[in-house]
Coordinates of C-alpha atoms in Angstrom, one line a residue:
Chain A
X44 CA 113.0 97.6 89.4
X45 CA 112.1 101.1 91.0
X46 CA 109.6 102.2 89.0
X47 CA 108.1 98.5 88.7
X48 CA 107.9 98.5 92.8
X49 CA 106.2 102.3 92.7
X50 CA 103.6 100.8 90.2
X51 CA 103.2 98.2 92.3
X52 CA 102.3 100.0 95.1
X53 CA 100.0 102.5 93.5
X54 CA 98.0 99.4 91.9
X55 CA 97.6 98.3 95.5
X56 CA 96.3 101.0 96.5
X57 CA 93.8 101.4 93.8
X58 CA 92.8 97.8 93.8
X59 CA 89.1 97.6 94.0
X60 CA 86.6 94.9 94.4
X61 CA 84.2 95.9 91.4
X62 CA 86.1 98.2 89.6
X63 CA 84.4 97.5 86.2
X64 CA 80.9 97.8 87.7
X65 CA 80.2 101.4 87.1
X66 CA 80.7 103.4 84.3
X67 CA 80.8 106.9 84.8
X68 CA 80.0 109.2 81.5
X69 CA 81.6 112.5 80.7
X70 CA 78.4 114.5 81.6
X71 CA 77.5 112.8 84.5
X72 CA 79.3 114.1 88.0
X73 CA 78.7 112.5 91.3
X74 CA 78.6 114.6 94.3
X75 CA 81.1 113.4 97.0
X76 CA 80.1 112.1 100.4
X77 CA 81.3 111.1 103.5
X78 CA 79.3 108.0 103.2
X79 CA 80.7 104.5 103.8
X80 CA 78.1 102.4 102.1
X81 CA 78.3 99.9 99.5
X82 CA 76.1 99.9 96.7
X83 CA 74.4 96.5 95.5
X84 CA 74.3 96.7 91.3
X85 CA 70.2 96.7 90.9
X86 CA 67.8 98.8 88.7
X87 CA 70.3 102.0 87.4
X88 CA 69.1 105.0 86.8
X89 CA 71.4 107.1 85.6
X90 CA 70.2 111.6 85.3
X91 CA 73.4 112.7 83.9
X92 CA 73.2 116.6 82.6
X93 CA 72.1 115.0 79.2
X94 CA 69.7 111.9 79.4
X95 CA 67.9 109.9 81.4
X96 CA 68.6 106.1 81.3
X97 CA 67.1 103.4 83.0
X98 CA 69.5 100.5 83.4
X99 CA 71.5 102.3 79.9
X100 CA 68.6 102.7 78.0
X101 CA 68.0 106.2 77.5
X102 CA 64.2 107.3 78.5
X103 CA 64.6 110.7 78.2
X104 CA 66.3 113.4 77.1
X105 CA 67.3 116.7 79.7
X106 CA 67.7 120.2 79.2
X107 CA 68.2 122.4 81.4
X108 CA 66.0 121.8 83.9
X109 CA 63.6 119.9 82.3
X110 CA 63.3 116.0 81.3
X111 CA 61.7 115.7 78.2
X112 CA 58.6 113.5 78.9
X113 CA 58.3 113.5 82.2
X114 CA 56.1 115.8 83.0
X115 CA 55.3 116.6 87.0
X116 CA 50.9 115.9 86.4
X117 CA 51.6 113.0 84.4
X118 CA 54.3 111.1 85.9
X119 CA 52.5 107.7 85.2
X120 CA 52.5 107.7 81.7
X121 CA 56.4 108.4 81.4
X122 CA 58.6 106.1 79.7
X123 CA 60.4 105.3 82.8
X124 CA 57.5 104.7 84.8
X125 CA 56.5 101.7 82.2
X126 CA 60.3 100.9 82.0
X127 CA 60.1 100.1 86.2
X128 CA 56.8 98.6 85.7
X129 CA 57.9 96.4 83.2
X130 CA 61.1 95.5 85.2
X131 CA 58.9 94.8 88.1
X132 CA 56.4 92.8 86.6
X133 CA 59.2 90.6 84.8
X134 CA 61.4 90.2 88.0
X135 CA 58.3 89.2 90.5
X136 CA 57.3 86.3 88.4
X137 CA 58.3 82.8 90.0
X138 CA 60.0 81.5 87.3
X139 CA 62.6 83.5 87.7
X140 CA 63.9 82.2 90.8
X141 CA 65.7 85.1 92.4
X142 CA 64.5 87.7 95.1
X143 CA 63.0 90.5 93.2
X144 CA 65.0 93.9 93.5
X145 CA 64.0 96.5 96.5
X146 CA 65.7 99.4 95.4
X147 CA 67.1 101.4 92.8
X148 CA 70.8 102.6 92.3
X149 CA 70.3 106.5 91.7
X150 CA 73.3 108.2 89.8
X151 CA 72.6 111.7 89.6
X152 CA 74.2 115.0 88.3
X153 CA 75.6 117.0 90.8
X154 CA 74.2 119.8 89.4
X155 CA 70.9 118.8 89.3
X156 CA 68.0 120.9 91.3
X157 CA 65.6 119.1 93.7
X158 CA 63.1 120.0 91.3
X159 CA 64.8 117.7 88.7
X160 CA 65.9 114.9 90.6
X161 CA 62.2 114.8 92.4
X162 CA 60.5 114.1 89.3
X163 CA 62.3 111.0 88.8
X164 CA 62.2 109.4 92.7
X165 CA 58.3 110.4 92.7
X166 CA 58.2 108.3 89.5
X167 CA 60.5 105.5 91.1
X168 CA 58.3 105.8 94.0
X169 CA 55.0 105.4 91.8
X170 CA 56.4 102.6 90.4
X171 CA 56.9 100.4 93.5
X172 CA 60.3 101.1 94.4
X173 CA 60.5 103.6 96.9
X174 CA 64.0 102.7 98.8
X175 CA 67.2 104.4 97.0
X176 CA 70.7 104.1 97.0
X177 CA 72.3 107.7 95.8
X178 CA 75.4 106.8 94.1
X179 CA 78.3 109.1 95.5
X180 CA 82.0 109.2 95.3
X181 CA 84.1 108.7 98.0
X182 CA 85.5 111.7 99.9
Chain B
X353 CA 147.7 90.5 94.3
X354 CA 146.3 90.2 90.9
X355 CA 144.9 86.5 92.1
X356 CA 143.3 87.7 95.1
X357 CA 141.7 90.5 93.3
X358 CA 140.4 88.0 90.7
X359 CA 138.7 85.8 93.6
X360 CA 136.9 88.9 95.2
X361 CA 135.1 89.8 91.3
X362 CA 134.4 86.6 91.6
X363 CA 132.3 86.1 94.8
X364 CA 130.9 89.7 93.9
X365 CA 129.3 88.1 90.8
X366 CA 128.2 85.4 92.8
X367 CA 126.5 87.2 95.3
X368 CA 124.3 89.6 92.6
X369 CA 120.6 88.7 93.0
X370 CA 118.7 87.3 89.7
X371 CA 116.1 90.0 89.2
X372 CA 114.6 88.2 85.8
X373 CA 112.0 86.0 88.3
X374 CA 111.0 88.9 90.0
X375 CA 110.8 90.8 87.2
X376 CA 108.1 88.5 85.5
X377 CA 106.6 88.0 89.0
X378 CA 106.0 91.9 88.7
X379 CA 104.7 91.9 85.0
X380 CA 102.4 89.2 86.0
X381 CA 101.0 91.3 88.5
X382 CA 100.6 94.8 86.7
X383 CA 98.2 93.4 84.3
X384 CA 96.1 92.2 87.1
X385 CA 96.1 95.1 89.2
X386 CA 95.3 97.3 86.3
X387 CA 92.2 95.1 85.6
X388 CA 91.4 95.8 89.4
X389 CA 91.9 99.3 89.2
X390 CA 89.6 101.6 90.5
X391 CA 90.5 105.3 90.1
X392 CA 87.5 106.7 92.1
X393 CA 85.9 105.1 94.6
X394 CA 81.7 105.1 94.8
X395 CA 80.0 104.5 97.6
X396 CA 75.9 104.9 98.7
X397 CA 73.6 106.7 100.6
X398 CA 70.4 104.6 101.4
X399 CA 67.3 107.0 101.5
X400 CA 63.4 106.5 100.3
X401 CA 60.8 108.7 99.3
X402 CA 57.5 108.6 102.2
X403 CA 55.4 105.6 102.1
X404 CA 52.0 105.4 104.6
X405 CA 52.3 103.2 107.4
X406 CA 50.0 103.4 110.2
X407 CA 52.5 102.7 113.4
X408 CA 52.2 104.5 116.7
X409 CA 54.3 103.6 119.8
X410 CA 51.7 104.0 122.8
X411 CA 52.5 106.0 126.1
X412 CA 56.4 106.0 126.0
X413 CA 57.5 106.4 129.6
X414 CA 60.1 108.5 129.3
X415 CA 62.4 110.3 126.5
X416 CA 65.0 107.4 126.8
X417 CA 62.1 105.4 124.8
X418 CA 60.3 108.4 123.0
X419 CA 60.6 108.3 119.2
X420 CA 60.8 111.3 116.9
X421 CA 61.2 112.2 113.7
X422 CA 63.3 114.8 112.6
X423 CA 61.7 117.2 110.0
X424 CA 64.2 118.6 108.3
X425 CA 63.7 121.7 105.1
X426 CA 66.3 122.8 103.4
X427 CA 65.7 126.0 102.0
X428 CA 67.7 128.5 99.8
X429 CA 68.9 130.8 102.6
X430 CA 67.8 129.0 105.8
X431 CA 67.3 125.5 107.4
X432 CA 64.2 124.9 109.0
X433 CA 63.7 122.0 111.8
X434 CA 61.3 120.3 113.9
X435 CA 60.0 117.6 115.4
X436 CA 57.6 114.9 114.8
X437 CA 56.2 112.6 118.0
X438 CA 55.2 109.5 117.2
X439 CA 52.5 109.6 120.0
X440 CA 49.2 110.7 119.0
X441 CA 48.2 113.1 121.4
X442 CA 51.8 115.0 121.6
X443 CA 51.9 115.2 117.3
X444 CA 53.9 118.2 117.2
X445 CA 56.9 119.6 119.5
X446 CA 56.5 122.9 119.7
X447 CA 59.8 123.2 121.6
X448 CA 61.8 121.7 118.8
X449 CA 61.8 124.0 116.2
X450 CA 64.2 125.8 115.2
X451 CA 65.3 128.0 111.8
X452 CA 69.1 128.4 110.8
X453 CA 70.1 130.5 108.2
X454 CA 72.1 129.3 105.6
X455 CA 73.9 130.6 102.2
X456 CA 74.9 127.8 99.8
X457 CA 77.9 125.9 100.9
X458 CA 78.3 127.3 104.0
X459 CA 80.4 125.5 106.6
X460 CA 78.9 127.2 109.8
X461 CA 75.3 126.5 109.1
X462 CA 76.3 122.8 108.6
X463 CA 77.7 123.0 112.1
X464 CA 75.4 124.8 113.4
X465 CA 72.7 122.0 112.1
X466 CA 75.0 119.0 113.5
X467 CA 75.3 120.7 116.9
X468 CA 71.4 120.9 117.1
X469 CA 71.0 117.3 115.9
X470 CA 73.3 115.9 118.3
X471 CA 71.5 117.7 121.1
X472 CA 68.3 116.3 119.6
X473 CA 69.7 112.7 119.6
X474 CA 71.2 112.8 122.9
X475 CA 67.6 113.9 124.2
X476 CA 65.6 111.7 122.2
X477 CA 68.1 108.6 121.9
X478 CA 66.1 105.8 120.5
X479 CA 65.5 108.1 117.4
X480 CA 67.0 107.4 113.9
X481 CA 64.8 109.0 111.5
X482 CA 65.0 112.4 109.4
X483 CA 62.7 113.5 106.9
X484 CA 64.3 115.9 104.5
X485 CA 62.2 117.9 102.6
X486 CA 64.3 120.3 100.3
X487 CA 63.4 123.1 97.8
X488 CA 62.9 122.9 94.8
X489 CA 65.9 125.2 93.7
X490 CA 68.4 123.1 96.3
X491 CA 71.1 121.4 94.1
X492 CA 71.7 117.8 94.5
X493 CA 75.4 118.3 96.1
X494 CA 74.0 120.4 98.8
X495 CA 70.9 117.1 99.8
X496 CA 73.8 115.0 99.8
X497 CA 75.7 117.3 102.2
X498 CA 72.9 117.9 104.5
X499 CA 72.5 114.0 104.3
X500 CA 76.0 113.4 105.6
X501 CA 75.8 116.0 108.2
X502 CA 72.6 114.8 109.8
X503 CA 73.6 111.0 109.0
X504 CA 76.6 111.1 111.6
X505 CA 79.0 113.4 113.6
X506 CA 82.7 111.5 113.2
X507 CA 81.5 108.0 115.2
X508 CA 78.5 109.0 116.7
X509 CA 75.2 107.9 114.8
X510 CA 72.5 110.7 114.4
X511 CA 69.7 110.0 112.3
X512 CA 70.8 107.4 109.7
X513 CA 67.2 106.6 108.1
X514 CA 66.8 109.6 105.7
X515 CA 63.5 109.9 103.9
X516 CA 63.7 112.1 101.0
X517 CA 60.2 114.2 100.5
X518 CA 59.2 117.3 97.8
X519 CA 57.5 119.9 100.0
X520 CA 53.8 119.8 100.4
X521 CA 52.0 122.8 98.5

């Protein structure tokens, strides 16, 4: 009955409204903020220390400091650039009936440089979406 | 004797609760609150990268009203800031600027930097924006610092609209 009331109480505690909504990947380590926000579940893109994925679809591949095919003169013709465009194109039509997205859900690498991340906000940017929401935990 | 100590088991048994109710109550609920689990917590910082807009706020009386924007670069070993009018003729403030050297994770230049932003803010009140231009070699964890520090100081708001910019040249 104890250990069934101390369960109990650490359940509580880590009760959560949308606990299954984000799915956090070995090689991907969010920085930690003293930021209160919540995040609305939009466009994802995910720049863990491995890929690149736009809403789980991987777009590119990373090393180091470099993402494979998105190059900083040629932003436009990356695969996630179409990938946005694409997504923006199908959500604006009127047949879908719902208010089209107005940001992206950014989930980066803690790790990453400026240099990095840059090349894929420019390209968000490019693409029509140039309001963010940085995915952090929770100090 | 032997009677009376017979009676007294007696109303002892009575009076034990039945657990076996609560007990399913409880493995009713562990399944649940394991489904609803959350083991770390995420949250979001709202930021965008610059877009043009053409808006100017003409011939602010005084400072109480005056807008500025808070230019903010975050450099390797120092933090460089200054201020942006958003009145034509006064572009520039010349007496905003200001350098504070930094080493990666330090605590004092974060303090440092939220001591001069709060005297900005309480000078230039009506101001919420901070554009944050970093280096290239600046690691993600340390924008995201520098975005908490100049977002707010314990309940006092600073500069919560953060635009996020890659250095020019």
């Amino acid at each position: 009955m104890d250990m069934f009331t101390i369960i109990l109480i650490f359940l509580l505690f880590s009760f959560s409204e949308h606990p299954e909504d984000l799915k956090l990947d070995k090689d991907l380590e969010l920085p930690s903020s003293t930021s209160k926000g919540e995040y609305q579940e939009t466009i994802k893109i995910v720049l863990s220390q491995k890929e690149l994925r736009l809403n789980d679809k991987v777009m590119a591949t990373v090393q180091g400091r470099q993402i494979t095919g998105l190059a900083n003169d040629d932003l436009e013709n990356s695969s996630l650039f179409h990938g946005l465009k694409a997504f923006r194109i199908e959500s604006e039509k009127p047949e879908n009936g719902q208010e089209p997205p107005t940001h992206v859900l950014f989930l980066c690498d803690k790790s990453h440089s400026f240099q990095t991340i840059n090349r894929v906000i420019k390209t968000a940017g490019l693409a029509g979406y140039p309001n963010f929401q940085f995915a952090v935990l929770e100090e | 004797m032997a009677r009376l100590g017979r009676i007294r088991a007696q109303s002892e048994e009575d009076t034990e609760l039945n657990m076996v109710p609560i007990m399913n109550m409880f493995m009713v609920l562990i399944p649940f609150l394991l489904m609803s689990a959350s083991f770390y917590q995420i949250k979001a910082i709202n930021t965008s990268v610059p877009v043009h807009a053409d808006t100017y706020v003409d011939n602010p009386s005084n400072h109480e009203k005056e807008k500025i924007t808070v230019v903010l670069q975050l450099k390797e070993k120092e933090i460089r800031i200054s201020g942006l009018s958003e009145t034509p003729n006064d572009l520039f403030l010349s007496d905003l600027k200001t350098v504070i050297s930094r080493q990666s994770d330090s605590e004092a230049s974060m303090d440092e930097l939220v001591d001069f932003l709060r005297a900005l803010k309480s000078r230039y009140p009506a101001s919420d924006t901070l554009i944050l231009i970093p280096d290239e070699e600046v690691l993600y964890r340390e924008i995201v610092q520098t975005m908490d520090n100049a977002r707010d100081y314990e309940t006092e708001r600073l500069f919560p609209n953060i635009v996020l910019s890659g250095s020019l040249g």
